[in-house]
Amino acid sequence: WKASSDNIGVTGYLIERQDPGSANFVQIGTTTGTNYNSTGLTSGSAYSYRVRATDAAGNLGPYSAVANATTFAPDTQPPTAPSNLAATAVSGSQINVSWSASTDNVGVTGYLVERSQGGGGFVQIGSATGTTYNDTGLSPNTTYSYQVRATDAAGNLSPYSGVATATTAATS
C-alpha cells in the first residue's frame, strides 16, 4: 500500500484480515513499512485485508480499501507420461535415451531415468531437464532397458513411459 501521512508522523500500520467464512476482520499483525506477508493460510481459500495507520500519539487513521486475495490450490495433478521412448546404442559403453516431452497443468520440471540390466528391476540412474539422457560407462555386449517418468514442481510423478531396450556394441 502507499504510505500514509500525519502531522506528527506515522509510526506504523495495523493489518487486519477477514478469514474465509468469517464476517469480521481480525488484527493479524503490525509493520512500520508498507507491506506485510500473511502466512499460515489455507490453500485454495479467499482472504480479505485492510490496513490503518497509527501515529506517535496513538491516533488511528481510517481503514484502507479492502483488498482480496485467493491462495493457490495445491498442485495434485501429475504430468502426462513421457512418450516415444527410444534407446540407441552408440558404442560398447554408451546408450543414448530420448523421449517426447510430457505436459503438466503447471509445468514439467524434469525427468527421472531408470535402467534395468539383464531382466532385473529398474533403478533410477539419473535425471534430466530435457528429453535426452546419455548413459555412459556401460559394459560391452550387454542389453539394457530404460523407462522414464516426469516430475513437476510439486513433486507429482507421471506414469512411466513405455520401456525401450538397446544392446551395447561388442567392444568399446
Short mmCIF file of N, CA and C in Angstrom, two decimals:
data_model
loop_
_atom_site.label_atom_id
_atom_site.label_comp_id
_atom_site.label_asym_id
_atom_site.label_seq_id
_atom_site.Cartn_x
_atom_site.Cartn_y
_atom_site.Cartn_z
N TRP A 1 0.84 -1.18 0.00
CA TRP A 1 0.00 0.00 0.00
C TRP A 1 0.88 1.23 0.00
N LYS A 2 0.28 2.37 -0.28
CA LYS A 2 1.03 3.63 -0.25
C LYS A 2 1.08 4.14 1.18
N ALA A 3 2.16 4.82 1.50
CA ALA A 3 2.36 5.33 2.85
C ALA A 3 1.31 6.39 3.19
N SER A 4 0.91 6.41 4.45
CA SER A 4 0.01 7.44 4.97
C SER A 4 0.83 8.63 5.44
N SER A 5 0.18 9.76 5.62
CA SER A 5 0.87 10.94 6.17
C SER A 5 0.12 11.38 7.42
N ASP A 6 0.82 12.13 8.28
CA ASP A 6 0.25 12.57 9.56
C ASP A 6 1.02 13.81 10.02
N ASN A 7 0.34 14.72 10.76
CA ASN A 7 1.02 15.94 11.22
C ASN A 7 2.09 15.64 12.27
N ILE A 8 1.99 14.51 12.98
CA ILE A 8 3.00 14.14 13.97
C ILE A 8 3.98 13.14 13.38
N GLY A 9 3.49 12.26 12.57
CA GLY A 9 4.33 11.24 11.94
C GLY A 9 3.73 9.86 12.12
N VAL A 10 3.61 9.13 11.04
CA VAL A 10 3.10 7.76 11.08
C VAL A 10 4.17 6.87 11.69
N THR A 11 3.77 6.06 12.67
CA THR A 11 4.72 5.15 13.33
C THR A 11 4.54 3.71 12.89
N GLY A 12 3.43 3.39 12.26
CA GLY A 12 3.22 2.02 11.82
C GLY A 12 1.84 1.81 11.24
N TYR A 13 1.57 0.55 10.94
CA TYR A 13 0.30 0.16 10.34
C TYR A 13 -0.22 -1.08 11.04
N LEU A 14 -1.53 -1.16 11.21
CA LEU A 14 -2.20 -2.33 11.75
C LEU A 14 -2.82 -3.07 10.58
N ILE A 15 -2.54 -4.36 10.47
CA ILE A 15 -3.04 -5.16 9.37
C ILE A 15 -4.16 -6.05 9.91
N GLU A 16 -5.30 -6.04 9.22
CA GLU A 16 -6.42 -6.88 9.61
C GLU A 16 -6.80 -7.79 8.45
N ARG A 17 -7.25 -9.00 8.82
CA ARG A 17 -7.63 -9.99 7.80
C ARG A 17 -9.00 -10.56 8.14
N GLN A 18 -9.78 -10.79 7.11
CA GLN A 18 -11.06 -11.50 7.24
C GLN A 18 -10.85 -12.87 6.63
N ASP A 19 -10.95 -13.90 7.46
CA ASP A 19 -10.73 -15.27 7.01
C ASP A 19 -11.96 -15.82 6.30
N PRO A 20 -11.80 -16.87 5.51
CA PRO A 20 -12.93 -17.49 4.81
C PRO A 20 -14.01 -17.90 5.82
N GLY A 21 -15.25 -17.57 5.51
CA GLY A 21 -16.37 -17.95 6.36
C GLY A 21 -16.59 -17.05 7.56
N SER A 22 -15.75 -16.04 7.74
CA SER A 22 -15.89 -15.12 8.87
C SER A 22 -16.52 -13.82 8.40
N ALA A 23 -17.29 -13.20 9.28
CA ALA A 23 -17.91 -11.91 8.96
C ALA A 23 -17.09 -10.75 9.50
N ASN A 24 -16.05 -11.03 10.28
CA ASN A 24 -15.29 -9.98 10.95
C ASN A 24 -13.83 -9.95 10.52
N PHE A 25 -13.26 -8.77 10.59
CA PHE A 25 -11.83 -8.59 10.40
C PHE A 25 -11.15 -8.73 11.76
N VAL A 26 -9.96 -9.33 11.78
CA VAL A 26 -9.19 -9.51 13.00
C VAL A 26 -7.78 -9.00 12.73
N GLN A 27 -7.21 -8.26 13.69
CA GLN A 27 -5.84 -7.78 13.51
C GLN A 27 -4.89 -8.97 13.54
N ILE A 28 -4.04 -9.06 12.52
CA ILE A 28 -3.10 -10.18 12.41
C ILE A 28 -1.66 -9.74 12.54
N GLY A 29 -1.40 -8.44 12.53
CA GLY A 29 -0.02 -8.00 12.64
C GLY A 29 0.12 -6.50 12.54
N THR A 30 1.36 -6.07 12.72
CA THR A 30 1.72 -4.67 12.57
C THR A 30 3.02 -4.59 11.79
N THR A 31 3.25 -3.44 11.21
CA THR A 31 4.51 -3.22 10.50
C THR A 31 4.78 -1.72 10.44
N THR A 32 6.04 -1.37 10.30
CA THR A 32 6.40 0.04 10.11
C THR A 32 6.55 0.37 8.63
N GLY A 33 6.60 -0.67 7.79
CA GLY A 33 6.74 -0.47 6.34
C GLY A 33 5.39 -0.47 5.66
N THR A 34 5.43 -0.59 4.34
CA THR A 34 4.19 -0.55 3.55
C THR A 34 3.90 -1.88 2.87
N ASN A 35 4.33 -2.97 3.50
CA ASN A 35 3.96 -4.30 3.02
C ASN A 35 3.94 -5.27 4.18
N TYR A 36 3.27 -6.39 3.99
CA TYR A 36 3.12 -7.39 5.04
C TYR A 36 2.92 -8.75 4.38
N ASN A 37 3.63 -9.76 4.86
CA ASN A 37 3.47 -11.12 4.34
C ASN A 37 2.54 -11.90 5.26
N SER A 38 1.40 -12.27 4.74
CA SER A 38 0.42 -13.04 5.50
C SER A 38 0.70 -14.52 5.28
N THR A 39 1.01 -15.25 6.36
CA THR A 39 1.38 -16.66 6.24
C THR A 39 0.42 -17.55 7.04
N GLY A 40 0.61 -18.86 6.92
CA GLY A 40 -0.22 -19.81 7.64
C GLY A 40 -1.62 -19.92 7.09
N LEU A 41 -1.78 -19.67 5.81
CA LEU A 41 -3.10 -19.64 5.17
C LEU A 41 -3.46 -21.02 4.62
N THR A 42 -4.73 -21.21 4.39
CA THR A 42 -5.22 -22.44 3.79
C THR A 42 -5.20 -22.31 2.28
N SER A 43 -4.66 -23.33 1.61
CA SER A 43 -4.58 -23.25 0.15
C SER A 43 -5.97 -23.28 -0.46
N GLY A 44 -6.10 -22.57 -1.59
CA GLY A 44 -7.36 -22.51 -2.31
C GLY A 44 -8.45 -21.74 -1.59
N SER A 45 -8.08 -20.79 -0.71
CA SER A 45 -9.07 -20.05 0.07
C SER A 45 -8.95 -18.54 -0.18
N ALA A 46 -10.10 -17.84 -0.04
CA ALA A 46 -10.16 -16.40 -0.27
C ALA A 46 -10.04 -15.65 1.06
N TYR A 47 -9.22 -14.60 1.06
CA TYR A 47 -9.00 -13.75 2.24
C TYR A 47 -9.19 -12.29 1.85
N SER A 48 -9.60 -11.49 2.83
CA SER A 48 -9.73 -10.05 2.63
C SER A 48 -8.84 -9.34 3.64
N TYR A 49 -8.26 -8.22 3.22
CA TYR A 49 -7.33 -7.46 4.07
C TYR A 49 -7.69 -5.98 4.08
N ARG A 50 -7.37 -5.34 5.19
CA ARG A 50 -7.45 -3.88 5.27
C ARG A 50 -6.37 -3.42 6.24
N VAL A 51 -5.98 -2.15 6.07
CA VAL A 51 -4.86 -1.59 6.84
C VAL A 51 -5.28 -0.22 7.35
N ARG A 52 -4.73 0.14 8.52
CA ARG A 52 -4.91 1.51 9.01
C ARG A 52 -3.61 1.95 9.67
N ALA A 53 -3.32 3.25 9.53
CA ALA A 53 -2.09 3.82 10.07
C ALA A 53 -2.30 4.24 11.52
N THR A 54 -1.19 4.28 12.25
CA THR A 54 -1.19 4.81 13.62
C THR A 54 -0.04 5.81 13.73
N ASP A 55 -0.22 6.81 14.64
CA ASP A 55 0.85 7.80 14.80
C ASP A 55 1.44 7.72 16.21
N ALA A 56 2.40 8.58 16.50
CA ALA A 56 3.11 8.56 17.78
C ALA A 56 2.20 8.85 18.96
N ALA A 57 1.08 9.51 18.72
CA ALA A 57 0.14 9.82 19.80
C ALA A 57 -0.89 8.70 19.99
N GLY A 58 -0.81 7.65 19.19
CA GLY A 58 -1.76 6.54 19.30
C GLY A 58 -3.03 6.73 18.50
N ASN A 59 -3.10 7.78 17.71
CA ASN A 59 -4.29 8.01 16.88
C ASN A 59 -4.29 7.02 15.72
N LEU A 60 -5.50 6.54 15.38
CA LEU A 60 -5.66 5.60 14.28
C LEU A 60 -6.28 6.30 13.09
N GLY A 61 -5.71 6.05 11.92
CA GLY A 61 -6.27 6.61 10.70
C GLY A 61 -7.44 5.77 10.22
N PRO A 62 -8.11 6.22 9.18
CA PRO A 62 -9.22 5.44 8.62
C PRO A 62 -8.69 4.15 7.97
N TYR A 63 -9.59 3.19 7.80
CA TYR A 63 -9.21 1.94 7.13
C TYR A 63 -8.97 2.18 5.65
N SER A 64 -8.06 1.41 5.12
CA SER A 64 -7.85 1.42 3.68
C SER A 64 -9.03 0.74 3.00
N ALA A 65 -9.02 0.77 1.70
CA ALA A 65 -9.98 -0.05 0.95
C ALA A 65 -9.64 -1.51 1.21
N VAL A 66 -10.61 -2.39 1.06
CA VAL A 66 -10.39 -3.82 1.27
C VAL A 66 -9.74 -4.41 0.02
N ALA A 67 -8.72 -5.22 0.26
CA ALA A 67 -8.05 -5.94 -0.83
C ALA A 67 -8.33 -7.43 -0.64
N ASN A 68 -8.66 -8.11 -1.73
CA ASN A 68 -8.99 -9.53 -1.68
C ASN A 68 -7.93 -10.35 -2.40
N ALA A 69 -7.65 -11.54 -1.86
CA ALA A 69 -6.70 -12.44 -2.50
C ALA A 69 -7.11 -13.88 -2.21
N THR A 70 -6.86 -14.75 -3.19
CA THR A 70 -7.12 -16.17 -3.02
C THR A 70 -5.81 -16.92 -3.14
N THR A 71 -5.53 -17.78 -2.17
CA THR A 71 -4.30 -18.58 -2.21
C THR A 71 -4.42 -19.64 -3.29
N PHE A 72 -3.30 -20.07 -3.80
CA PHE A 72 -3.28 -21.10 -4.83
C PHE A 72 -3.73 -22.43 -4.24
N ALA A 73 -4.46 -23.18 -5.04
CA ALA A 73 -4.80 -24.54 -4.65
C ALA A 73 -3.56 -25.41 -4.86
N PRO A 74 -3.39 -26.44 -4.07
CA PRO A 74 -2.21 -27.28 -4.25
C PRO A 74 -2.24 -27.98 -5.61
N ASP A 75 -1.06 -28.18 -6.17
CA ASP A 75 -0.93 -28.88 -7.44
C ASP A 75 -0.91 -30.38 -7.14
N THR A 76 -1.97 -31.06 -7.48
CA THR A 76 -2.04 -32.51 -7.25
C THR A 76 -2.11 -33.29 -8.55
N GLN A 77 -2.07 -32.57 -9.68
CA GLN A 77 -2.16 -33.24 -10.98
C GLN A 77 -0.78 -33.62 -11.48
N PRO A 78 -0.54 -34.91 -11.72
CA PRO A 78 0.77 -35.32 -12.24
C PRO A 78 0.90 -35.00 -13.72
N PRO A 79 2.13 -34.89 -14.20
CA PRO A 79 2.35 -34.71 -15.64
C PRO A 79 1.89 -35.96 -16.41
N THR A 80 1.76 -35.81 -17.71
CA THR A 80 1.48 -36.97 -18.55
C THR A 80 2.75 -37.80 -18.67
N ALA A 81 2.59 -39.05 -19.03
CA ALA A 81 3.74 -39.94 -19.20
C ALA A 81 4.57 -39.52 -20.40
N PRO A 82 5.89 -39.59 -20.31
CA PRO A 82 6.71 -39.36 -21.50
C PRO A 82 6.36 -40.42 -22.55
N SER A 83 6.44 -40.05 -23.81
CA SER A 83 6.08 -40.99 -24.88
C SER A 83 7.25 -41.14 -25.85
N ASN A 84 7.10 -42.08 -26.76
CA ASN A 84 8.09 -42.33 -27.82
C ASN A 84 9.50 -42.57 -27.28
N LEU A 85 9.61 -43.32 -26.20
CA LEU A 85 10.93 -43.60 -25.62
C LEU A 85 11.75 -44.43 -26.60
N ALA A 86 13.00 -44.03 -26.78
CA ALA A 86 13.92 -44.75 -27.67
C ALA A 86 15.28 -44.86 -27.00
N ALA A 87 15.91 -46.00 -27.17
CA ALA A 87 17.26 -46.23 -26.66
C ALA A 87 18.13 -46.66 -27.84
N THR A 88 19.25 -45.96 -28.01
CA THR A 88 20.13 -46.23 -29.15
C THR A 88 21.55 -46.44 -28.65
N ALA A 89 22.10 -47.62 -28.92
CA ALA A 89 23.50 -47.89 -28.55
C ALA A 89 24.40 -47.13 -29.51
N VAL A 90 25.35 -46.37 -28.97
CA VAL A 90 26.27 -45.62 -29.83
C VAL A 90 27.70 -46.15 -29.74
N SER A 91 27.94 -47.06 -28.78
CA SER A 91 29.26 -47.68 -28.65
C SER A 91 29.13 -48.88 -27.71
N GLY A 92 30.25 -49.44 -27.36
CA GLY A 92 30.24 -50.56 -26.41
C GLY A 92 30.06 -50.10 -24.97
N SER A 93 30.05 -48.78 -24.75
CA SER A 93 29.92 -48.29 -23.37
C SER A 93 28.88 -47.18 -23.22
N GLN A 94 28.11 -46.88 -24.28
CA GLN A 94 27.14 -45.79 -24.18
C GLN A 94 25.86 -46.09 -24.94
N ILE A 95 24.74 -45.76 -24.28
CA ILE A 95 23.42 -45.81 -24.90
C ILE A 95 22.78 -44.45 -24.69
N ASN A 96 22.26 -43.87 -25.76
CA ASN A 96 21.55 -42.59 -25.67
C ASN A 96 20.05 -42.87 -25.62
N VAL A 97 19.37 -42.22 -24.67
CA VAL A 97 17.94 -42.41 -24.47
C VAL A 97 17.25 -41.09 -24.80
N SER A 98 16.13 -41.16 -25.51
CA SER A 98 15.37 -39.95 -25.84
C SER A 98 13.88 -40.25 -25.74
N TRP A 99 13.08 -39.20 -25.60
CA TRP A 99 11.63 -39.35 -25.47
C TRP A 99 10.95 -38.05 -25.84
N SER A 100 9.63 -38.11 -26.01
CA SER A 100 8.83 -36.91 -26.27
C SER A 100 8.40 -36.32 -24.94
N ALA A 101 8.35 -35.00 -24.89
CA ALA A 101 8.09 -34.27 -23.66
C ALA A 101 6.71 -34.57 -23.08
N SER A 102 6.64 -34.55 -21.77
CA SER A 102 5.38 -34.65 -21.03
C SER A 102 4.76 -33.27 -20.94
N THR A 103 3.47 -33.22 -20.60
CA THR A 103 2.81 -31.95 -20.34
C THR A 103 2.26 -31.98 -18.91
N ASP A 104 2.01 -30.77 -18.36
CA ASP A 104 1.52 -30.66 -16.99
C ASP A 104 0.71 -29.38 -16.87
N ASN A 105 -0.24 -29.37 -15.95
CA ASN A 105 -1.08 -28.18 -15.77
C ASN A 105 -0.29 -26.99 -15.25
N VAL A 106 0.82 -27.21 -14.54
CA VAL A 106 1.66 -26.13 -14.04
C VAL A 106 2.98 -26.08 -14.80
N GLY A 107 3.62 -27.21 -14.96
CA GLY A 107 4.87 -27.25 -15.71
C GLY A 107 5.75 -28.41 -15.29
N VAL A 108 6.31 -29.11 -16.25
CA VAL A 108 7.24 -30.20 -16.00
C VAL A 108 8.58 -29.61 -15.60
N THR A 109 9.18 -30.12 -14.54
CA THR A 109 10.48 -29.62 -14.09
C THR A 109 11.63 -30.55 -14.44
N GLY A 110 11.33 -31.80 -14.78
CA GLY A 110 12.40 -32.72 -15.13
C GLY A 110 11.89 -34.13 -15.35
N TYR A 111 12.86 -35.03 -15.59
CA TYR A 111 12.56 -36.43 -15.87
C TYR A 111 13.50 -37.30 -15.05
N LEU A 112 12.98 -38.41 -14.57
CA LEU A 112 13.77 -39.40 -13.84
C LEU A 112 13.98 -40.58 -14.77
N VAL A 113 15.25 -40.97 -14.96
CA VAL A 113 15.61 -42.04 -15.88
C VAL A 113 15.96 -43.27 -15.06
N GLU A 114 15.35 -44.40 -15.42
CA GLU A 114 15.60 -45.67 -14.74
C GLU A 114 16.12 -46.69 -15.74
N ARG A 115 16.98 -47.60 -15.23
CA ARG A 115 17.60 -48.62 -16.09
C ARG A 115 17.46 -49.99 -15.44
N SER A 116 17.32 -51.00 -16.29
CA SER A 116 17.31 -52.39 -15.85
C SER A 116 18.33 -53.13 -16.70
N GLN A 117 19.07 -54.03 -16.07
CA GLN A 117 20.07 -54.80 -16.79
C GLN A 117 19.76 -56.28 -16.62
N GLY A 118 19.70 -56.99 -17.74
CA GLY A 118 19.51 -58.44 -17.69
C GLY A 118 18.20 -58.89 -17.08
N GLY A 119 17.15 -58.11 -17.23
CA GLY A 119 15.84 -58.52 -16.73
C GLY A 119 15.62 -58.25 -15.25
N GLY A 120 16.57 -57.59 -14.60
CA GLY A 120 16.40 -57.24 -13.19
C GLY A 120 15.46 -56.06 -13.03
N GLY A 121 15.26 -55.62 -11.82
CA GLY A 121 14.38 -54.49 -11.56
C GLY A 121 14.97 -53.17 -12.04
N PHE A 122 14.11 -52.19 -12.22
CA PHE A 122 14.55 -50.87 -12.66
C PHE A 122 15.08 -50.08 -11.47
N VAL A 123 16.16 -49.32 -11.70
CA VAL A 123 16.79 -48.48 -10.69
C VAL A 123 17.03 -47.11 -11.32
N GLN A 124 16.72 -46.05 -10.57
CA GLN A 124 16.98 -44.71 -11.10
C GLN A 124 18.49 -44.50 -11.24
N ILE A 125 18.89 -44.06 -12.43
CA ILE A 125 20.31 -43.83 -12.69
C ILE A 125 20.64 -42.37 -12.93
N GLY A 126 19.62 -41.54 -13.08
CA GLY A 126 19.89 -40.13 -13.33
C GLY A 126 18.61 -39.35 -13.56
N SER A 127 18.81 -38.08 -13.86
CA SER A 127 17.69 -37.19 -14.14
C SER A 127 18.09 -36.26 -15.28
N ALA A 128 17.08 -35.67 -15.88
CA ALA A 128 17.33 -34.75 -17.00
C ALA A 128 16.28 -33.66 -16.97
N THR A 129 16.67 -32.46 -17.40
CA THR A 129 15.68 -31.39 -17.54
C THR A 129 15.12 -31.36 -18.96
N GLY A 130 15.86 -31.94 -19.89
CA GLY A 130 15.41 -32.03 -21.27
C GLY A 130 14.90 -33.42 -21.58
N THR A 131 14.83 -33.75 -22.86
CA THR A 131 14.24 -35.02 -23.27
C THR A 131 15.27 -36.01 -23.82
N THR A 132 16.50 -35.90 -23.32
CA THR A 132 17.54 -36.87 -23.68
C THR A 132 18.39 -37.19 -22.46
N TYR A 133 18.97 -38.39 -22.49
CA TYR A 133 19.90 -38.80 -21.44
C TYR A 133 20.92 -39.73 -22.07
N ASN A 134 22.20 -39.45 -21.85
CA ASN A 134 23.27 -40.29 -22.36
C ASN A 134 23.82 -41.15 -21.22
N ASP A 135 23.59 -42.45 -21.31
CA ASP A 135 24.02 -43.39 -20.28
C ASP A 135 25.40 -43.92 -20.66
N THR A 136 26.40 -43.59 -19.87
CA THR A 136 27.78 -43.95 -20.19
C THR A 136 28.35 -44.91 -19.14
N GLY A 137 29.54 -45.46 -19.46
CA GLY A 137 30.22 -46.37 -18.53
C GLY A 137 29.60 -47.75 -18.50
N LEU A 138 28.94 -48.13 -19.57
CA LEU A 138 28.26 -49.42 -19.64
C LEU A 138 29.21 -50.53 -20.08
N SER A 139 28.79 -51.75 -19.87
CA SER A 139 29.58 -52.92 -20.26
C SER A 139 29.30 -53.25 -21.72
N PRO A 140 30.34 -53.68 -22.47
CA PRO A 140 30.14 -54.06 -23.87
C PRO A 140 29.23 -55.29 -23.99
N ASN A 141 28.55 -55.38 -25.13
CA ASN A 141 27.71 -56.53 -25.48
C ASN A 141 26.72 -56.89 -24.36
N THR A 142 26.07 -55.86 -23.83
CA THR A 142 25.12 -56.06 -22.73
C THR A 142 23.82 -55.35 -23.08
N THR A 143 22.71 -55.99 -22.75
CA THR A 143 21.39 -55.43 -23.02
C THR A 143 20.90 -54.65 -21.81
N TYR A 144 20.42 -53.43 -22.08
CA TYR A 144 19.90 -52.54 -21.03
C TYR A 144 18.50 -52.08 -21.45
N SER A 145 17.62 -51.98 -20.46
CA SER A 145 16.27 -51.47 -20.70
C SER A 145 16.09 -50.18 -19.90
N TYR A 146 15.26 -49.28 -20.42
CA TYR A 146 15.07 -47.96 -19.81
C TYR A 146 13.59 -47.63 -19.71
N GLN A 147 13.26 -46.85 -18.71
CA GLN A 147 11.95 -46.23 -18.59
C GLN A 147 12.15 -44.86 -17.96
N VAL A 148 11.21 -43.95 -18.23
CA VAL A 148 11.35 -42.56 -17.80
C VAL A 148 10.01 -42.11 -17.24
N ARG A 149 10.07 -41.22 -16.23
CA ARG A 149 8.85 -40.57 -15.75
C ARG A 149 9.15 -39.10 -15.50
N ALA A 150 8.12 -38.27 -15.66
CA ALA A 150 8.26 -36.82 -15.50
C ALA A 150 7.89 -36.43 -14.08
N THR A 151 8.41 -35.27 -13.65
CA THR A 151 8.06 -34.71 -12.35
C THR A 151 7.75 -33.23 -12.52
N ASP A 152 6.94 -32.70 -11.61
CA ASP A 152 6.64 -31.26 -11.63
C ASP A 152 7.12 -30.62 -10.34
N ALA A 153 6.96 -29.30 -10.21
CA ALA A 153 7.49 -28.57 -9.06
C ALA A 153 6.88 -29.01 -7.74
N ALA A 154 5.67 -29.57 -7.78
CA ALA A 154 5.02 -30.04 -6.55
C ALA A 154 5.45 -31.45 -6.18
N GLY A 155 6.30 -32.06 -7.01
CA GLY A 155 6.76 -33.42 -6.73
C GLY A 155 5.84 -34.50 -7.26
N ASN A 156 4.83 -34.12 -8.05
CA ASN A 156 3.96 -35.13 -8.65
C ASN A 156 4.73 -35.89 -9.72
N LEU A 157 4.58 -37.20 -9.73
CA LEU A 157 5.26 -38.04 -10.72
C LEU A 157 4.27 -38.56 -11.75
N SER A 158 4.70 -38.53 -13.00
CA SER A 158 3.86 -39.05 -14.08
C SER A 158 3.87 -40.57 -14.04
N PRO A 159 2.95 -41.18 -14.81
CA PRO A 159 3.10 -42.62 -15.05
C PRO A 159 4.40 -42.85 -15.82
N TYR A 160 4.86 -44.08 -15.80
CA TYR A 160 6.08 -44.41 -16.54
C TYR A 160 5.83 -44.39 -18.05
N SER A 161 6.88 -44.09 -18.77
CA SER A 161 6.86 -44.24 -20.22
C SER A 161 6.82 -45.75 -20.52
N GLY A 162 6.78 -46.06 -21.79
CA GLY A 162 7.00 -47.45 -22.17
C GLY A 162 8.46 -47.80 -21.92
N VAL A 163 8.83 -49.02 -22.19
CA VAL A 163 10.21 -49.47 -21.99
C VAL A 163 10.91 -49.51 -23.35
N ALA A 164 12.16 -49.05 -23.38
CA ALA A 164 12.99 -49.13 -24.57
C ALA A 164 14.25 -49.90 -24.21
N THR A 165 14.70 -50.75 -25.13
CA THR A 165 15.84 -51.62 -24.88
C THR A 165 16.88 -51.45 -25.98
N ALA A 166 18.14 -51.53 -25.57
CA ALA A 166 19.25 -51.49 -26.54
C ALA A 166 20.39 -52.34 -26.00
N THR A 167 21.22 -52.82 -26.93
CA THR A 167 22.39 -53.62 -26.56
C THR A 167 23.64 -52.91 -27.02
N THR A 168 24.59 -52.73 -26.10
CA THR A 168 25.84 -52.06 -26.43
C THR A 168 26.63 -52.91 -27.43
N ALA A 169 27.51 -52.26 -28.14
CA ALA A 169 28.36 -52.95 -29.10
C ALA A 169 29.27 -53.95 -28.39
N ALA A 170 29.77 -54.93 -29.14
CA ALA A 170 30.58 -56.00 -28.55
C ALA A 170 31.89 -55.48 -27.97
N THR A 171 32.41 -54.38 -28.50
CA THR A 171 33.65 -53.80 -27.95
C THR A 171 33.45 -52.31 -27.75
N SER A 172 34.18 -51.77 -26.79
CA SER A 172 34.08 -50.34 -26.58
C SER A 172 35.22 -49.67 -27.29
#
